Amino acid sequence: MSILEITGMSKKYGSLHALQDITFSVEPGEWVSIMGSSGSGKSTMLNMIGLMDKPSTGEVSIDGIVTSSLSSKKLTEIRRDKIGLVFQQFHLIPHLTALENVMVAQYYHSMPDEKEAAAALGRVGLEGRSRHLPRQLSGGEQQRVCIARALINYPALILADEPTGNLDETNEKIVLDLFQELHSEGHTIIMVTHAPEVGELAERQIRLEYGKIREIRVPGKILI
Amino acid sequence: MRKSRMFYRMLVSSFQLRKSRMLIALLAIIVGTAVISGLLSVYYDINVKMGMEFRSYGANLILTPSSDSQQNVFPESTAQEIAGVFPQQNVVGYTSNLYGLVKINSRRLVVVGTWFDQISKITPYWELTGTLDTDRKASGTAFVGKTVSDKLGYKIGTVLPLKDEVTGNEQKVTVTGIISSGGTEDNQIFINLSDAQKLFHQEGLANAAYFSVTGEGIDAAASTINVKYPQMELSPIKQISGSEAVMLKKISSLVYIVVVIILLSTLLCVATTMMTMVMERKQEIALKKVLGAQNKALSLEFLSEAGVLALAGTLAGLFFGYFLAQVIGQSVFQSAISFRWAVIPLVTVTALLVAGLASLIPLRSVIGIEPAVVLKGE
Ligand SMILES: Nc1ncnc2c1ncn2[C@@H]1O[C@H](COP(=O)(O)OP(=O)(O)OP(=O)(O)O)[C@@H](O)[C@H]1O
Ligand SMILES: [Mg+2]
């Protein structure tokens, strides 16, 4: 069964078609890149997949759950249980330490568990940084805290919107290496990026243009 | 347990981060609760003190021969009959007084014959040093007003030879106490009523009687008595009745108005602070929603912050309010204000209500935050 199934999804903001008739699915363990120029609808699409926004028409199913008719309370629950999100701007809570930022995700999911949270930070190479506040961390380190936070509740699907967009080359490499590791461990990743070299790390690249799927390609081959 | 610790940790850190903003809201609550608790304490206290005076503190009726009667004395038994007109449980006490001039070693002084056992009921506000022989049959004791005592050197133990110039009667009395009333009584000498009656040769007679009566309809009762005893005149003692009741009502409506205004301004201040806080924390709230926080949990977090503010503010406010009450008490009423426990729950509940009300609009915006929109912005 597909982890994600999108059928005939469209999103309109007033008269603007941010997304039009999108259909595709993602299998467990896959890494999919969503590419396209600015304004092509990448973030909009990721928001639909992350259940933070509702499509105007069409259907999004996560792990077999059809979501279009669900209440926002239920959608929040599914997001909490199934999806881990990583943002370009990190979005850490500034007055909580790295460890506590990870524990916040546990708190709203089930139970804060300091050991497990510390292990997750260790997993992203930050064992020595758990007591630091976000502002005491470099951009790359902050983004790794976000990845640890996204992973902490064992999501079925990791969504990342330009996770390296605010990072320098060195940190970009560290973060991308981490995603590759996660992928090799079997995590399912959907990553928005407009950098070709980042997109090429995925098994499948979906290119958007004016809200439509323009091209799907796997390494060495263009499918559409 | 762990969950509550995390909750607590988030609460504390959010306070730490927004110290100055929280401090403003806290100050608003402190000022509000201080003024309210201070005012209420003063109000309660004055109300109780004045109310006691008004109802049962001392005499509130005076009986004298009417001007038509051409008399200045009346039989003591009339006072007893009139006391019997009121329901017995309403009569706190009454006394008959007989006044006369005496000579003590060539000085003329006013002597009042009264019942010593009634003094604590008729004039409880007198300050007394020494002791009173409250046996009505006792004889030969006296107490003197403070001015007399100071001026003439009459002390406890002094023996005073009283001489009535009209009848030529004489009696020696021993001073057993000194009273201070702040009024004309300070210039007088008080002896047992029956001693005075003998001295002035007015057995069984009195010039005036004072009653302390509680309950409703005292004025109406006084008028019927005046009809029934045309020779007598029973009148309310004015200085501690009507005007003070009116004043109390005025003070109380003033206190209510001030309390409402203070509540409103505190409400506004806390509400704007909470609203600013929500705006500042939009990202954090959006993120928590992304991580699975439901509106209910987020509302609870905000209400807890407001609740902590309200409680901390109330605690400090009650403390300052107490001192404020003392300052008002001393400067306006020249009296200490006793602490009223009832103010604590009243002010605490009010502060919590204000904080809760102040959170309503901010909470609506918390619920309205769309993570997709908020987290997108740079
Ligand atoms: N909440 C919104 N209201 C109105 N229009 C919106 C909203 N969100 C997105 N849009 C519009 O939808 C289109 C797609 O936006 P989207 O954010 O998905 O682009 P993007 O591909 O992520 O671009 P970028 O690479 O710059 O992040 C844009 O034209 C944008 O202006
Ligand atoms: Mg985008």
Short mmCIF file of N, CA, C and O in Angstrom, two decimals, chain B residues 69 78 85 118 128 148 162 183 193 206 233 241 259 279 286 293 306 319 337 340 342 347:
data_model
loop_
_atom_site.label_atom_id
_atom_site.label_comp_id
_atom_site.label_asym_id
_atom_site.label_seq_id
_atom_site.Cartn_x
_atom_site.Cartn_y
_atom_site.Cartn_z
N SER B 69 -44.27 69.82 80.35
CA SER B 69 -44.53 69.32 81.70
C SER B 69 -44.03 70.28 82.78
O SER B 69 -44.41 70.14 83.94
N THR B 78 -40.77 55.38 85.35
CA THR B 78 -41.20 55.66 83.97
C THR B 78 -40.19 55.08 82.97
O THR B 78 -40.56 54.50 81.96
N VAL B 85 -41.65 48.66 76.86
CA VAL B 85 -42.43 48.75 75.62
C VAL B 85 -41.73 48.02 74.48
O VAL B 85 -42.35 47.40 73.64
N GLN B 118 -24.59 49.78 83.87
CA GLN B 118 -25.09 50.02 82.51
C GLN B 118 -24.08 50.76 81.62
O GLN B 118 -24.29 50.92 80.42
N LEU B 128 -11.92 53.69 80.24
CA LEU B 128 -11.98 53.65 81.69
C LEU B 128 -10.70 53.07 82.27
O LEU B 128 -10.21 52.04 81.82
N VAL B 148 -11.24 66.58 85.08
CA VAL B 148 -11.32 66.83 86.51
C VAL B 148 -10.13 66.21 87.22
O VAL B 148 -9.44 66.84 88.03
N LEU B 162 -18.41 65.35 99.13
CA LEU B 162 -19.40 66.04 98.30
C LEU B 162 -20.38 66.77 99.21
O LEU B 162 -20.86 66.21 100.20
N GLY B 183 -15.80 64.08 75.68
CA GLY B 183 -16.93 65.02 75.71
C GLY B 183 -17.06 65.69 77.07
O GLY B 183 -16.10 65.73 77.86
N LEU B 193 -26.50 56.07 91.37
CA LEU B 193 -27.75 56.82 91.27
C LEU B 193 -28.41 57.02 92.65
O LEU B 193 -28.85 58.12 93.00
N ALA B 206 -35.25 61.06 88.45
CA ALA B 206 -34.13 61.19 87.52
C ALA B 206 -34.39 62.37 86.61
O ALA B 206 -35.52 62.81 86.45
N GLU B 233 -40.56 63.05 76.89
CA GLU B 233 -40.14 63.18 75.50
C GLU B 233 -39.02 62.17 75.24
O GLU B 233 -37.96 62.21 75.88
N SER B 241 -26.97 58.28 63.97
CA SER B 241 -28.00 57.50 63.30
C SER B 241 -28.12 57.89 61.84
O SER B 241 -27.26 57.56 61.05
N VAL B 259 -14.29 50.17 42.36
CA VAL B 259 -13.89 48.76 42.14
C VAL B 259 -14.18 48.35 40.71
O VAL B 259 -13.34 47.74 40.04
N MET B 279 0.34 37.34 19.64
CA MET B 279 0.88 37.78 18.36
C MET B 279 2.38 37.46 18.28
O MET B 279 2.87 37.00 17.26
N ALA B 286 1.85 28.02 16.05
CA ALA B 286 1.69 27.30 14.79
C ALA B 286 2.51 26.02 14.81
O ALA B 286 2.04 24.95 14.41
N ALA B 293 -0.43 19.60 18.65
CA ALA B 293 -1.17 20.21 19.76
C ALA B 293 -2.58 20.56 19.31
O ALA B 293 -2.76 21.18 18.27
N ALA B 306 -2.19 32.87 32.28
CA ALA B 306 -3.02 33.94 32.82
C ALA B 306 -3.34 33.67 34.28
O ALA B 306 -3.32 34.58 35.12
N PHE B 319 -1.07 41.76 49.80
CA PHE B 319 -0.04 42.25 50.71
C PHE B 319 -0.01 43.78 50.72
O PHE B 319 -0.11 44.42 51.76
N ILE B 337 -7.07 49.51 60.46
CA ILE B 337 -8.06 48.69 59.77
C ILE B 337 -7.71 47.23 60.04
O ILE B 337 -6.60 46.80 59.77
N ARG B 340 -9.37 41.54 56.99
CA ARG B 340 -10.59 40.75 56.76
C ARG B 340 -10.23 39.55 55.89
O ARG B 340 -9.87 39.71 54.74
N ALA B 342 -12.16 37.51 54.56
CA ALA B 342 -13.10 37.36 53.44
C ALA B 342 -12.58 38.04 52.18
O ALA B 342 -12.97 37.66 51.08
N VAL B 347 -11.07 38.55 46.40
CA VAL B 347 -10.16 39.18 45.45
C VAL B 347 -9.52 38.14 44.54
O VAL B 347 -9.34 38.36 43.34
#
